Tab-separated table of C-alpha atoms in Angstrom:
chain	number	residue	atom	x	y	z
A	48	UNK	CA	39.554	-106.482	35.655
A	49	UNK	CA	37.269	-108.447	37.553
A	50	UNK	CA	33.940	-106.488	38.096
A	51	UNK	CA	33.326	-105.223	42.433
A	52	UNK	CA	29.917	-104.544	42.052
A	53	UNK	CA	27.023	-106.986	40.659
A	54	UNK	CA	25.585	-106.499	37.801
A	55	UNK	CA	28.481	-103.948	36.772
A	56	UNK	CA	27.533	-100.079	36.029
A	57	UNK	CA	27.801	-98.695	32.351
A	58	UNK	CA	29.854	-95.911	30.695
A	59	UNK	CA	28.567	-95.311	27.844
A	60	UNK	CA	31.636	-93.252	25.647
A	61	UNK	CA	30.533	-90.498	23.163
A	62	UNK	CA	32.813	-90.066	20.280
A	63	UNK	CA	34.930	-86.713	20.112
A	64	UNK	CA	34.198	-84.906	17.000
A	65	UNK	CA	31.330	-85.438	14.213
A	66	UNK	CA	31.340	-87.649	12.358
A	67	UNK	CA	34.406	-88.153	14.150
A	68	UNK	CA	36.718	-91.586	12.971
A	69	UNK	CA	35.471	-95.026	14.031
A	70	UNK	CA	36.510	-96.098	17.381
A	71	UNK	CA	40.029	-98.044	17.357
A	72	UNK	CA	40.238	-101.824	18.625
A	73	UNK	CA	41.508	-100.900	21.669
A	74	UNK	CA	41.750	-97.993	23.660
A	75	UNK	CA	43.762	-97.555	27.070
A	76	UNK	CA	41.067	-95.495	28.933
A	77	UNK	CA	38.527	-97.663	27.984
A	78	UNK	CA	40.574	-100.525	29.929
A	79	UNK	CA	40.991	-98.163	32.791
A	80	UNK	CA	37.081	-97.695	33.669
A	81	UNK	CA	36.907	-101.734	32.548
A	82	UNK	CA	39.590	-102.091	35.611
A	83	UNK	CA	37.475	-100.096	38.079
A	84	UNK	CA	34.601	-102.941	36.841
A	85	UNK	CA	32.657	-100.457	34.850
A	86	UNK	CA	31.452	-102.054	31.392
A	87	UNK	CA	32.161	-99.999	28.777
A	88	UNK	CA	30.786	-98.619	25.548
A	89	UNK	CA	32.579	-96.932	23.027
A	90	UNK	CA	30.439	-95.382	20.283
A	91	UNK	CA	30.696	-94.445	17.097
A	92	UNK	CA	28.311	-91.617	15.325
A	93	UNK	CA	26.095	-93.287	13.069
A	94	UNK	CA	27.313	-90.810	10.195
A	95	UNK	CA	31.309	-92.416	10.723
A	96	UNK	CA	31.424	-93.574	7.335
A	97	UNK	CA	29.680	-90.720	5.765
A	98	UNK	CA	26.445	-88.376	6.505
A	99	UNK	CA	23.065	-89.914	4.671
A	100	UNK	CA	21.032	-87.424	2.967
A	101	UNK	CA	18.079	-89.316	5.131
A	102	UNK	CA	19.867	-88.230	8.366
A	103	UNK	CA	20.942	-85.197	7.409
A	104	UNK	CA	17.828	-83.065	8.512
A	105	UNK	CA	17.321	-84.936	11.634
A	106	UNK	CA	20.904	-83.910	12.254
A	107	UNK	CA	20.695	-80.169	11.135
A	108	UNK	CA	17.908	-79.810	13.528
A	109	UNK	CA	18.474	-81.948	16.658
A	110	UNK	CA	22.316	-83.396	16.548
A	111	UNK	CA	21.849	-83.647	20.014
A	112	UNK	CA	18.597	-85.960	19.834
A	113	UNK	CA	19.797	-87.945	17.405
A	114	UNK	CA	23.018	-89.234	19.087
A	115	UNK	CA	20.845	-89.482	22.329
A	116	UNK	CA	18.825	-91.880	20.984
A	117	UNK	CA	21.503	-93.880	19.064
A	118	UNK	CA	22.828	-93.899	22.711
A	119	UNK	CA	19.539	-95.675	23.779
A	120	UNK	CA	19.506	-97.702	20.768
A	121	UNK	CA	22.728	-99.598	21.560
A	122	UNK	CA	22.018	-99.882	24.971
A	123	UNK	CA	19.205	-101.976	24.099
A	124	UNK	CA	21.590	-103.805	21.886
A	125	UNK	CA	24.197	-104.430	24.389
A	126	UNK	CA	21.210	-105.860	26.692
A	127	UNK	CA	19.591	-107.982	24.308
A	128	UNK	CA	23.246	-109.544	24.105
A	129	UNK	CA	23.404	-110.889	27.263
A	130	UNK	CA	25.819	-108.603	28.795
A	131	UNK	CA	24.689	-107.721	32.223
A	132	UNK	CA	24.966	-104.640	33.974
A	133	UNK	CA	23.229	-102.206	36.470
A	134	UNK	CA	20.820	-100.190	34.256
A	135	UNK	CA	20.257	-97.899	37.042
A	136	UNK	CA	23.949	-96.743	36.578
A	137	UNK	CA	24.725	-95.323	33.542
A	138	UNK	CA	27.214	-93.397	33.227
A	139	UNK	CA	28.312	-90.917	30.358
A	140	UNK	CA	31.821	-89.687	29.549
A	141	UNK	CA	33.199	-87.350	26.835
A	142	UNK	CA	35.567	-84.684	25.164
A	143	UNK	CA	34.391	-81.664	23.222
A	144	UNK	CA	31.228	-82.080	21.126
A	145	UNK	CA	31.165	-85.916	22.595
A	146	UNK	CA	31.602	-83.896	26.045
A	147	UNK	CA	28.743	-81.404	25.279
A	148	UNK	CA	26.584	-84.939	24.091
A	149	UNK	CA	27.371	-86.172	27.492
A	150	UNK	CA	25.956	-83.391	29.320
A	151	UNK	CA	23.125	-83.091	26.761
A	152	UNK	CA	22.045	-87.034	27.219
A	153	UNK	CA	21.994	-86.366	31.462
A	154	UNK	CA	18.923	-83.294	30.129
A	155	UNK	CA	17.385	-85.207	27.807
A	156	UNK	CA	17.448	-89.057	29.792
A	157	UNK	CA	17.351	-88.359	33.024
A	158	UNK	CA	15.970	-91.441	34.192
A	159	UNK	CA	18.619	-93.498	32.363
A	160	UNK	CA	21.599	-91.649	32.840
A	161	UNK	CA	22.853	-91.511	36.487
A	162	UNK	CA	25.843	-89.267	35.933
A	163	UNK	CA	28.187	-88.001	33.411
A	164	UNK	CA	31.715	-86.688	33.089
A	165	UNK	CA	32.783	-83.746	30.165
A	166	UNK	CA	36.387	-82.940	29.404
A	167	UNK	CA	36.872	-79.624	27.707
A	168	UNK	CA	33.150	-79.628	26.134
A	169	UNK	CA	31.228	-76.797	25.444
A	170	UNK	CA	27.858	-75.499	27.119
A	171	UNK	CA	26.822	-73.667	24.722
A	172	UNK	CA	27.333	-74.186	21.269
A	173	UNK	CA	26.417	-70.833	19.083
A	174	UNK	CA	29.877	-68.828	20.929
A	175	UNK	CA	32.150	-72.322	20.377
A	176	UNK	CA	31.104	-72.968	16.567
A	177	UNK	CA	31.430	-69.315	15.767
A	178	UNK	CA	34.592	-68.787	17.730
A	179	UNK	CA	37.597	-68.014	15.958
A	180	UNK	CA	40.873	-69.642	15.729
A	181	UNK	CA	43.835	-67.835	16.077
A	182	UNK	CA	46.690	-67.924	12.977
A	183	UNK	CA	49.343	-69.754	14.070
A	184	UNK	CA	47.642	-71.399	17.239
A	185	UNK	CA	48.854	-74.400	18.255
A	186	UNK	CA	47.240	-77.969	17.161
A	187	UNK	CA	45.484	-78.622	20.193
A	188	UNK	CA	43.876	-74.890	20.178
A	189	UNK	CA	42.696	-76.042	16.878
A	190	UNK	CA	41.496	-79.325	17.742
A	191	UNK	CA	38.982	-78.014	20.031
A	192	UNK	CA	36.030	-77.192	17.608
A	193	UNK	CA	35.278	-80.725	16.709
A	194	UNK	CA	32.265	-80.256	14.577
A	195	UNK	CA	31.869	-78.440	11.435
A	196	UNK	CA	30.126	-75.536	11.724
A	197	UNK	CA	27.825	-75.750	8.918
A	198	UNK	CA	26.266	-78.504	10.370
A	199	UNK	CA	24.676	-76.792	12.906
A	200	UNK	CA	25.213	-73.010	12.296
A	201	UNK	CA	22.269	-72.193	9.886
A	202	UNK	CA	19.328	-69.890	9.410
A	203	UNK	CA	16.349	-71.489	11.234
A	204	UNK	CA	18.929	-73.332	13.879
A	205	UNK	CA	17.207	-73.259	17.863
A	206	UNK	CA	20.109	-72.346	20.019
A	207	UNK	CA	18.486	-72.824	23.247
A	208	UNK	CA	16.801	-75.792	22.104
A	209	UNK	CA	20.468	-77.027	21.523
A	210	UNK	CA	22.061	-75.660	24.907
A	211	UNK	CA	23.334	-76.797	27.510
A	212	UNK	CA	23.409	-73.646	29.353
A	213	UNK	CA	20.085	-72.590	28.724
A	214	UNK	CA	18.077	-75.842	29.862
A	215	UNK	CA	20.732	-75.659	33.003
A	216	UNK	CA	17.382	-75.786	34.836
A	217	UNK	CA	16.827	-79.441	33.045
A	218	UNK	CA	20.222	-80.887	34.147
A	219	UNK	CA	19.188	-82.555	37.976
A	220	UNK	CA	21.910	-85.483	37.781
A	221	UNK	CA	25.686	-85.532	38.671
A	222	UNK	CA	27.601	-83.616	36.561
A	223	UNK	CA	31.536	-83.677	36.690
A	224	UNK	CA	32.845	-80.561	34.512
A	225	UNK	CA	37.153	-81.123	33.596
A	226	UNK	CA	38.587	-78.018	31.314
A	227	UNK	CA	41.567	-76.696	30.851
A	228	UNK	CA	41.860	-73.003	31.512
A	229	UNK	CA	42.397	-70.778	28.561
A	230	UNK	CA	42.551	-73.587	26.070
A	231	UNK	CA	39.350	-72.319	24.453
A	232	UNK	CA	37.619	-68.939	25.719
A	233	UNK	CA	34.020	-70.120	24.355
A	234	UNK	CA	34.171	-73.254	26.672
A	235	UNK	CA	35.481	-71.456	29.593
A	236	UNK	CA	32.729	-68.681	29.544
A	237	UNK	CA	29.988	-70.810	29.357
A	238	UNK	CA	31.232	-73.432	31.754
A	239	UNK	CA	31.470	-70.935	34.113
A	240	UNK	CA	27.987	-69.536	33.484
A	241	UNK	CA	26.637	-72.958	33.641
A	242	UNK	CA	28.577	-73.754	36.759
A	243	UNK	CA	27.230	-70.457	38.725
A	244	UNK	CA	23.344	-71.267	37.408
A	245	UNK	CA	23.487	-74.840	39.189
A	246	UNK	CA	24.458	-73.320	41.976
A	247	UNK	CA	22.059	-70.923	42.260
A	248	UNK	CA	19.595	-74.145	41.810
A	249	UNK	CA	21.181	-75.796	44.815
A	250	UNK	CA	22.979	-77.951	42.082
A	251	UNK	CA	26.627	-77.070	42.553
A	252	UNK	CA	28.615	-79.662	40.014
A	253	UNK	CA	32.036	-81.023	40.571
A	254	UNK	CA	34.721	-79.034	38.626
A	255	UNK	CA	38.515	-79.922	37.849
A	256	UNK	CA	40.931	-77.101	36.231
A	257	UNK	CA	43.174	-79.362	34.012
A	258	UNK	CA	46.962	-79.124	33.594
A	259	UNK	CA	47.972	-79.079	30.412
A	260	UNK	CA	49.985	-82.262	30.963
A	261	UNK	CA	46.411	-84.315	30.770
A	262	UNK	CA	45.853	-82.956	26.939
A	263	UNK	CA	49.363	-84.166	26.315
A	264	UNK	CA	49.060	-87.301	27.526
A	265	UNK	CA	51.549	-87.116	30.610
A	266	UNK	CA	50.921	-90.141	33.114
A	267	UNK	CA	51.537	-88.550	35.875
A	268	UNK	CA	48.794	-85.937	34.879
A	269	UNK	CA	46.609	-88.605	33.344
A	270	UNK	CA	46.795	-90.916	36.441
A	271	UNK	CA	46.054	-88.126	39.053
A	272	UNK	CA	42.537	-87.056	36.987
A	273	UNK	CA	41.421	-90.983	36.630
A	274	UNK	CA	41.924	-90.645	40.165
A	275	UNK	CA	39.787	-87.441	40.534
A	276	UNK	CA	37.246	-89.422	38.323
A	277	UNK	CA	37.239	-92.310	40.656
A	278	UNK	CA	36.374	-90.267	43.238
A	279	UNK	CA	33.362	-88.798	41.474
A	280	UNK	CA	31.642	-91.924	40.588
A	281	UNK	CA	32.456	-93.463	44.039
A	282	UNK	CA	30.067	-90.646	45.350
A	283	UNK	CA	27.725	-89.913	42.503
A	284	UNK	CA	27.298	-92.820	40.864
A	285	UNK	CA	26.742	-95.457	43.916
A	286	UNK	CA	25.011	-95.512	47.130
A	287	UNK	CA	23.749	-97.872	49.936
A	288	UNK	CA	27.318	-98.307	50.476
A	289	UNK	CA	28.553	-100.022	47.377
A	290	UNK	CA	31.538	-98.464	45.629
A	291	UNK	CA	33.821	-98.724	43.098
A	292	UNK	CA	37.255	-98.981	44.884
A	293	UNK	CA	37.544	-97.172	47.916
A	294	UNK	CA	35.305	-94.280	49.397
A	295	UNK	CA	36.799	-90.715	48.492
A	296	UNK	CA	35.938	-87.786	48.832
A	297	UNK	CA	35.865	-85.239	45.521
A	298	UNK	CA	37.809	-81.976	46.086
């Protein structure tokens, strides 16, 4: 769709899962946030085709980092392209470990990252790695640790160097935190915990409860979250008036 605003914002789109599969030619939510005139980004990890032994400390250490900067990286490459758009709104989205990177980027960029969304991600990644899955639990259960483990669980590994939850201090943009209940424990206990310390910094973020009819792909479930989503960057994202769509108001 045409873009409503001048230059257009950005959503930048963190891959779910490391290394995760390369990003397909076309993707339908992608063309929804084009539609509501964002420009958007879909990433791949740079390890898609296979980790490099040159990467792999950097990765062991600060997964986090890394993809941050990638994130920074193609930014610059997307500019130096000619493509306009509003580098004072960035946006990040993601799901599960690309959720947790979403949240992570908003700590560790402040300045360049306005807001971000995370659907289903984990806070805090020691309890979600080491969580485990029940025999006989359904595909989507499974699906949820996106990551191996190995990666990051090893001896020397910082946790709180690595989580979200305990730099919650460090996280002073919009935040807009979707999960659906009792899909995995580990991200429900720490999204909570994260939830309550922004609030007790005067930080309160917006939170959805998903239906289970999002995860499976429903439209009627899909269409009334986009909506939610909408809503979120209509207020957080924008200001001085100009919107994407019409103003709403996030409940």
């Amino acid at each position: 769709g045409k873009p409503r605003v001048n230059p257009p914002p950005l959503l930048v789109g963190f891959p779910s899962g490391f290394p995760g599969r390369a990003q397909p030619a076309f993707d339908p939510e992608a063309q929804i946030f084009a539609d509501l005139g964002f420009v958007v980004a879909r990433l791949n990890h740079r390890s898609v085709a296979g980790v490099k032994t040159e990467d792999l400390t950097a990765l062991r250490a600060a997964v986090d980092r890394v993809a941050v900067n990638d994130v920074l990286a193609a930014i610059e490459w997307i500019a130096a392209r000619n493509r306009p758009f509003d580098r004072k709104r960035i946006a990040t989205l993601g799901r599960g470990f690309g959720g947790y990177l979403a949240v992570r980027a908003l700590q560790l960029q402040p300045t360049v990252f306005r807001c971000g969304i995370a659907i289903d991600a984990p806070m805090d990644l020691r309890p979600w790695l080491r969580a485990q899955v029940t025999v006989g639990a359904a595909p989507s259960a499974k699906a949820m640790r996106d990551i191996p483990a190995a990666l990051i669980d090893h001896e020397g590994v910082d946790w709180k160097k690595l989580s979200v939850l305990d730099q919650a201090e460090a996280l002073t943009n919009p935040v807009f935190l979707l999960v659906e209940p009792a899909r995995s424990p580990a991200i429900d206990v720490s999204t909570g915990e994260l939830r309550a310390s922004l609030q007790a910094l005067g930080r309160t973020p917006d939170h959805l409860e998903l239906d289970p009819g999002f995860a499976a792909a429903r439209p009627e479930s899909r269409a009334a979250v986009y909506r939610k989503i909408e809503e979120f960057f209509n207020l957080r994202l924008h200001d001085y008036g100009v919107k994407i769509g019409p103003p709403k108001e996030v409940k």
